Coordinates of C-alpha atoms in Angstrom, one line a residue:
M1260 CA 179.0 146.3 107.9
R1261 CA 178.0 144.9 111.3
S1262 CA 175.6 146.1 113.9
P1263 CA 176.5 146.5 117.6
E1264 CA 174.9 143.1 118.4
G1265 CA 177.9 141.5 116.8
L1266 CA 180.5 143.2 119.1
D1267 CA 180.5 140.4 121.6
T1268 CA 181.6 137.9 118.9
I1269 CA 185.0 139.6 118.7
D1270 CA 187.8 138.7 121.1
W1271 CA 188.7 142.3 121.8
S1272 CA 191.1 141.3 124.6
S1273 CA 193.5 140.0 122.0
L1274 CA 193.5 143.2 120.0
Y1275 CA 195.6 146.2 121.0
H1276 CA 195.4 149.9 120.2
A1277 CA 197.5 152.9 121.0
Y1278 CA 196.7 153.1 124.7
A1279 CA 196.0 149.5 125.7
E1280 CA 197.3 146.0 125.2
D1281 CA 193.7 144.9 124.6
G1282 CA 190.7 146.5 123.0
R1283 CA 188.1 145.7 125.5
D1284 CA 187.1 149.4 125.7
V1285 CA 186.3 149.6 122.0
P1286 CA 182.9 147.9 122.1
H1287 CA 181.8 150.4 124.8
W1288 CA 182.8 153.3 122.7
I1289 CA 181.1 151.9 119.6
R1290 CA 177.8 151.3 121.4
A1291 CA 177.9 154.8 122.6
L1292 CA 178.0 156.1 119.1
Y1293 CA 174.3 155.5 118.8
S1294 CA 173.4 157.8 121.7
D1295 CA 171.0 160.7 121.2
D1296 CA 173.3 162.9 123.1
A1297 CA 175.5 164.7 120.6
D1298 CA 178.1 165.8 123.2
R1299 CA 178.4 162.2 124.3
V1300 CA 179.0 161.0 120.8
D1301 CA 181.6 163.7 120.2
D1302 CA 183.5 162.6 123.3
V1303 CA 183.4 159.0 122.2
L1304 CA 184.6 159.9 118.8
G1305 CA 187.5 161.7 120.4
E1306 CA 188.4 158.5 122.3
L1307 CA 188.2 156.5 119.2
F1308 CA 190.5 158.8 117.2
N1309 CA 193.0 159.0 120.1
S1310 CA 193.1 155.2 120.6
V1311 CA 192.4 153.3 117.4
L1312 CA 193.7 155.9 115.0
H1313 CA 196.3 157.7 117.1
Q1314 CA 198.2 160.1 114.8
G1315 CA 197.0 158.1 111.8
S1316 CA 198.3 154.7 113.0
V1317 CA 196.2 151.6 112.4
Y1318 CA 196.1 148.8 115.0
P1319 CA 194.5 145.4 115.2
A1320 CA 191.6 146.9 117.1
T1321 CA 191.2 149.4 114.3
V1322 CA 190.8 146.7 111.7
A1323 CA 188.2 144.8 113.9
A1324 CA 186.2 148.0 114.5
V1325 CA 185.9 149.0 110.8
P1326 CA 182.6 147.1 109.9
F1327 CA 181.0 148.4 113.1
L1328 CA 182.1 152.0 112.4
A1329 CA 180.6 151.6 108.9
H1330 CA 177.3 150.6 110.4
G1331 CA 177.5 153.6 112.8
A1332 CA 178.1 155.9 109.8
V1333 CA 174.8 154.8 108.3
H1334 CA 172.6 154.4 111.4
A1335 CA 174.0 156.6 114.2
V1336 CA 172.1 159.9 114.8
H1337 CA 175.2 162.1 115.3
G1338 CA 178.8 162.3 114.2
R1339 CA 178.4 160.9 110.7
A1340 CA 181.1 163.0 109.1
Q1341 CA 183.6 162.2 111.9
L1342 CA 182.8 158.5 111.6
L1343 CA 183.5 158.6 107.9
A1344 CA 186.8 160.5 108.6
L1345 CA 187.7 157.7 111.1
L1346 CA 187.0 155.1 108.4
A1347 CA 189.0 156.9 105.8
G1348 CA 192.0 157.0 108.2
A1349 CA 191.5 153.3 109.1
G1350 CA 192.2 152.7 105.4
G1351 CA 195.8 153.8 105.9
H1352 CA 198.0 156.9 105.8
G1353 CA 199.5 157.1 102.3
P1354 CA 198.6 156.3 98.8
E1355 CA 199.7 152.7 99.2
P1356 CA 199.1 151.1 102.6
Q1357 CA 202.0 149.6 104.5
P1358 CA 202.0 145.8 105.0
G1359 CA 200.5 144.6 108.2
D1360 CA 197.7 146.4 110.1
E1361 CA 197.5 149.2 107.7
A1362 CA 197.0 146.9 104.7
E1363 CA 194.4 145.0 106.6
G1364 CA 192.6 148.2 107.5
C1365 CA 192.7 149.3 103.9
A1366 CA 191.1 146.0 102.8
A1367 CA 188.5 146.2 105.6
V1368 CA 187.5 149.7 104.6
G1369 CA 187.4 148.7 100.9
A1370 CA 184.9 146.0 101.8
E1371 CA 182.6 148.6 103.2
V1372 CA 182.7 151.2 100.5
G1373 CA 179.8 149.7 98.5
G1374 CA 177.4 150.0 101.4
L1375 CA 178.4 153.6 102.1
L1376 CA 178.3 155.2 98.7
H1377 CA 174.8 156.4 99.1
L1378 CA 176.2 158.9 101.6
L1379 CA 177.7 160.8 98.7
G1380 CA 174.2 162.2 98.4
D1381 CA 173.9 163.3 102.1
D1382 CA 172.7 166.9 102.7
D1383 CA 175.8 167.7 104.8
P1384 CA 178.7 168.7 102.6
Q1385 CA 181.2 167.5 105.2
V1386 CA 179.6 164.0 105.1
R1387 CA 179.9 164.0 101.3
R1388 CA 183.5 165.1 101.6
Q1389 CA 184.5 162.4 104.0
M1390 CA 182.6 159.8 102.0
V1391 CA 184.7 160.8 99.0
R1392 CA 187.8 160.1 101.1
V1393 CA 186.4 156.7 102.1
A1394 CA 185.7 155.9 98.5
R1395 CA 189.4 156.3 97.8
R1396 CA 189.8 152.7 99.1
A1397 CA 187.2 151.2 96.8
T1398 CA 188.5 147.9 95.4
G1399 CA 187.4 145.1 93.1
A1400 CA 184.0 145.3 91.6
T1401 CA 183.1 148.3 93.8
V1402 CA 185.6 150.5 91.9
S1403 CA 183.4 150.9 88.8
V1404 CA 180.4 151.8 91.0
A1405 CA 182.4 154.2 93.0
V1406 CA 183.8 155.9 89.8
R1407 CA 180.3 156.3 88.5
E1408 CA 179.0 157.9 91.7
L1409 CA 182.1 160.0 92.2
T1410 CA 181.8 161.3 88.6
L1411 CA 178.3 162.6 89.4
V1412 CA 179.7 164.2 92.6
Y1413 CA 182.5 165.8 90.6
E1414 CA 180.1 167.1 88.0
R1415 CA 177.3 168.3 90.2
D1416 CA 178.2 168.9 93.8
P1417 CA 177.7 172.5 94.9
A1418 CA 180.6 172.4 97.5
A1419 CA 184.0 173.3 96.0
A1420 CA 186.0 171.1 98.4
V1421 CA 183.8 168.1 97.6
R1422 CA 184.2 168.5 93.9
A1423 CA 187.9 169.1 94.2
E1424 CA 188.5 166.0 96.3
A1425 CA 186.2 163.9 94.1
L1426 CA 188.5 164.8 91.2
I1427 CA 191.5 163.6 93.1
V1428 CA 189.9 160.3 94.0
L1429 CA 188.7 159.7 90.4
T1430 CA 192.3 160.1 89.2
R1431 CA 193.5 157.6 91.8
L1432 CA 190.9 155.0 91.0
D1433 CA 191.3 155.3 87.2
A1434 CA 193.5 152.5 86.0
D1435 CA 194.1 154.3 82.7
P1436 CA 196.8 157.1 83.1
G1437 CA 195.7 158.7 79.8
S1438 CA 192.1 159.0 80.9
A1439 CA 193.2 160.5 84.3
H1440 CA 195.5 162.9 82.4
R1441 CA 192.7 164.1 80.1
L1442 CA 190.3 164.6 83.1
L1443 CA 192.8 166.7 84.9
H1444 CA 193.5 168.9 81.8
R1445 CA 189.8 169.5 81.4
A1446 CA 189.6 170.5 85.1
L1447 CA 192.2 173.2 84.5
R1448 CA 189.3 175.2 82.9
D1449 CA 186.8 174.6 85.6
P1450 CA 185.0 177.7 87.0
V1451 CA 185.8 176.6 90.6
A1452 CA 189.2 177.7 91.8
A1453 CA 189.7 174.7 94.2
V1454 CA 189.1 172.3 91.3
R1455 CA 191.6 174.1 89.0
A1456 CA 194.2 174.1 91.8
V1457 CA 194.0 170.4 92.6
A1458 CA 194.2 169.6 88.9
A1459 CA 197.3 171.8 88.4
L1460 CA 199.0 170.3 91.5
D1461 CA 198.3 166.8 90.3
L1462 CA 199.7 167.5 86.8
L1463 CA 202.7 169.2 88.3
E1464 CA 203.4 166.1 90.3
R1465 CA 203.4 164.2 87.1
A1466 CA 205.7 166.7 85.3
Q1467 CA 209.4 167.5 85.6
A1468 CA 211.1 170.7 86.6
P1469 CA 211.3 173.3 85.2
Y1470 CA 207.5 173.1 85.2
P1471 CA 205.2 174.2 82.4
A1472 CA 204.4 177.9 82.9
D1473 CA 200.7 177.4 82.4
L1474 CA 200.4 174.9 85.2
V1475 CA 202.4 177.1 87.6
R1476 CA 200.2 180.1 86.7
I1477 CA 197.0 178.1 87.4
L1478 CA 198.3 176.9 90.8
A1479 CA 199.5 180.4 91.7
D1480 CA 196.2 182.0 90.7
A1481 CA 193.7 179.3 91.9
G1482 CA 195.6 178.0 94.9
G1483 CA 195.4 181.1 97.0
H1484 CA 191.6 180.8 97.2
S1485 CA 190.2 179.9 100.6
G1486 CA 188.2 177.0 99.2
F1487 CA 191.5 175.1 98.5
D1488 CA 192.6 173.5 101.8
V1489 CA 196.4 173.9 102.2
H1490 CA 196.9 174.0 105.9
R1491 CA 199.1 171.7 108.0
L1492 CA 196.2 169.7 109.6
E1493 CA 194.4 169.0 106.3
F1494 CA 195.4 165.4 105.8
F1495 CA 193.8 163.4 103.1
P1496 CA 194.1 159.6 103.9
G1497 CA 195.1 157.7 100.8
V1498 CA 196.4 160.8 99.1
G1499 CA 198.5 162.8 101.5
D1500 CA 198.3 166.3 103.0
T1501 CA 198.2 169.0 100.4
D1502 CA 200.7 171.2 102.1
S1503 CA 203.4 168.6 101.9
R1504 CA 202.5 167.7 98.3
I1505 CA 202.9 171.4 97.3
A1506 CA 206.2 171.7 99.2
D1507 CA 207.6 168.6 97.5
V1508 CA 206.6 169.9 94.0
L1509 CA 208.0 173.4 94.5
A1510 CA 211.2 172.2 96.0
E1511 CA 212.2 171.2 92.5
D1512 CA 211.7 174.6 90.8
A1513 CA 212.7 177.8 92.5
D1514 CA 211.0 180.1 90.0
A1515 CA 207.7 178.2 90.4
A1516 CA 208.1 178.5 94.2
V1517 CA 208.6 182.2 94.0
A1518 CA 205.6 182.7 91.6
V1519 CA 203.3 180.6 93.8
A1520 CA 204.4 182.2 97.1
R1521 CA 204.1 185.7 95.7
S1522 CA 200.6 185.1 94.3
W1523 CA 199.3 183.4 97.5
I1524 CA 200.6 186.1 99.7
A1525 CA 199.1 188.8 97.5
Q1526 CA 195.8 187.0 97.8
G1527 CA 195.9 187.4 101.6
D1528 CA 198.2 184.6 102.7
V1529 CA 195.2 182.5 103.6
E1530 CA 196.2 180.0 106.4
G1531 CA 199.8 181.1 106.0
R1532 CA 200.1 179.1 102.8
G1533 CA 202.1 181.7 101.0
S1534 CA 204.4 182.3 104.0
R1535 CA 205.2 178.6 104.2
R1536 CA 206.2 178.6 100.5
A1537 CA 208.5 181.5 101.1
I1538 CA 210.1 179.7 104.1
E1539 CA 210.5 176.5 102.1
L1540 CA 212.2 178.6 99.4
S1541 CA 214.6 180.0 101.9
D1542 CA 215.4 176.5 103.3
T1543 CA 215.8 174.9 99.8
W1544 CA 217.5 177.5 97.5
R1545 CA 220.5 179.3 98.9
D1546 CA 220.8 181.9 96.0
R1547 CA 217.4 183.5 96.3
E1548 CA 218.0 185.9 99.2
D1549 CA 216.4 189.0 97.7
D1550 CA 213.3 187.0 96.5
T1551 CA 213.0 185.5 99.9
I1552 CA 213.2 188.7 101.9
A1553 CA 210.7 190.4 99.4
L1554 CA 208.3 187.5 100.0
F1555 CA 208.8 187.7 103.8
T1556 CA 208.2 191.5 103.7
A1557 CA 204.9 191.0 101.8
A1558 CA 203.7 188.2 104.0
L1559 CA 204.4 189.7 107.4
P1560 CA 201.5 192.2 107.6
H1561 CA 198.9 189.4 106.9
E1562 CA 197.2 187.6 109.8
K1563 CA 198.5 184.1 110.4
S1564 CA 198.8 181.5 113.1
R1565 CA 201.4 181.9 115.9
W1566 CA 203.4 179.1 114.6
D1567 CA 203.5 180.5 111.0
L1568 CA 204.4 183.9 112.4
F1569 CA 207.2 182.4 114.5
E1570 CA 208.7 180.6 111.5
L1571 CA 208.4 183.7 109.3
L1572 CA 210.2 185.9 111.8
G1573 CA 212.9 183.3 112.2
G1574 CA 213.3 183.2 108.5
I1575 CA 213.7 187.0 108.3
V1576 CA 216.4 186.9 111.1
R1577 CA 218.3 184.2 109.2
W1578 CA 218.1 185.8 105.8
L1579 CA 218.5 189.5 106.4
P1580 CA 222.4 189.4 106.4
G1581 CA 222.5 188.0 102.9
S1582 CA 220.0 190.3 101.2
T1583 CA 221.2 193.2 99.1
H1584 CA 217.8 194.9 98.9
V1585 CA 215.3 195.4 101.7
D1586 CA 212.1 197.2 101.4
P1587 CA 211.7 199.9 104.1
A1588 CA 208.2 198.4 104.7
L1589 CA 209.8 195.4 106.4
G1590 CA 211.0 197.6 109.3
D1591 CA 207.5 199.0 109.8
S1592 CA 206.0 195.6 110.0
L1593 CA 208.6 194.3 112.3
L1594 CA 208.1 197.2 114.6
V1595 CA 204.5 196.2 115.1
H1596 CA 205.6 192.8 116.5
A1597 CA 208.6 194.2 118.3
V1598 CA 206.6 196.4 120.6
A1599 CA 203.7 194.0 121.1
G1600 CA 205.1 192.5 124.2
A1601 CA 204.2 189.0 123.1
S1602 CA 206.5 186.0 122.7
M1603 CA 207.3 187.0 119.1
A1604 CA 208.8 190.4 120.2
E1605 CA 212.3 189.1 120.8
Q1606 CA 212.7 187.8 117.2
A1607 CA 211.2 190.9 115.8
Q1608 CA 213.6 193.0 117.8
L1609 CA 216.5 190.9 116.7
A1610 CA 215.4 191.4 113.1
L1611 CA 215.2 195.2 113.6
G1612 CA 218.7 195.2 115.0
R1613 CA 220.0 193.3 112.0
L1614 CA 218.3 195.9 109.8
G1615 CA 220.1 198.7 111.7
D1616 CA 216.7 200.2 112.5
E1617 CA 217.2 202.8 115.2
R1618 CA 213.6 202.6 116.3
L1619 CA 214.6 199.4 118.1
L1620 CA 216.3 201.7 120.7
R1621 CA 213.7 204.4 120.8
R1622 CA 210.5 202.3 120.8
C1623 CA 211.4 199.0 122.4
A1624 CA 211.9 199.2 126.2
R1625 CA 213.9 196.0 126.4
P1626 CA 215.5 195.0 123.1
G1627 CA 216.5 191.4 122.8
P1628 CA 220.0 190.7 124.2
Q1629 CA 221.1 188.5 121.3
P1630 CA 223.8 189.8 118.9

């Protein structure tokens, strides 16, 4: 790692990022990371994320900034978790970095892991979690040290998300597939739901459809827990976002998709995770109309984001004509949104029309004009 005193030794004018042909603004931002003003640091971190890690992309200026960001993660007063998140992203998007800037960023982050591992013992669980993600890029002689420290985190950390992600990284750093497989199978019996869920997902990714019923059952039961992050914005650099990983697995097995969606919806449809599985089922399997509508009916009353609700209502509109059995409860739930006067009302009204629900005419002042 390098202190801010070394910033002037870098020819930043020759290094570009997302918003500039040169990186001469980067040293200014890095120096500001050491401010005592937490709001100032937060603003600067926003600038860094937007410029040197824009939408997960790595640039020459990103690579040059890595050793300075590592120093800031250790010595700055504020923003340690965000700095580590920035470092994790600088190591590349997917499991294997792409040649070029991303590969160079991965190597640069890997060179800093050893000097950062002590942050796995930080008091802040978000710092520990982001450090686990940085440790994903450990390389060379640092791997054995990282594995030792991550094993302690996995065994002892009180935070569910930290333990779950430590398990993931341990399986990625372990060069022995058999050892990783045994670790995952032991984790299926862990008392923490998030740990069981990530273990089941990892093993399902290594299996072939139709999937083993015990793994599907564990993912269905444990994956609906709020401690298991499955929302669209939860990207794990070096591993991938959990939402897409689950979608890819369940796309291969319709029965597994139904079982997981039904269970997650019944558990409250946390973050719309069950609704999305139902929508993916409808987009992937064209012979599961009744299953799909039943899942949509169960999911609709649960609170969810506007985007998840929009997709759910759109799925109901598309799939109602092909369903042979519709629970009357669907009309009741649709009516709530049809009379709300919000932007979702038109779709809800259209769905009521396709149901032939006469309340559309009695309760909605302006039914949608679509056929």
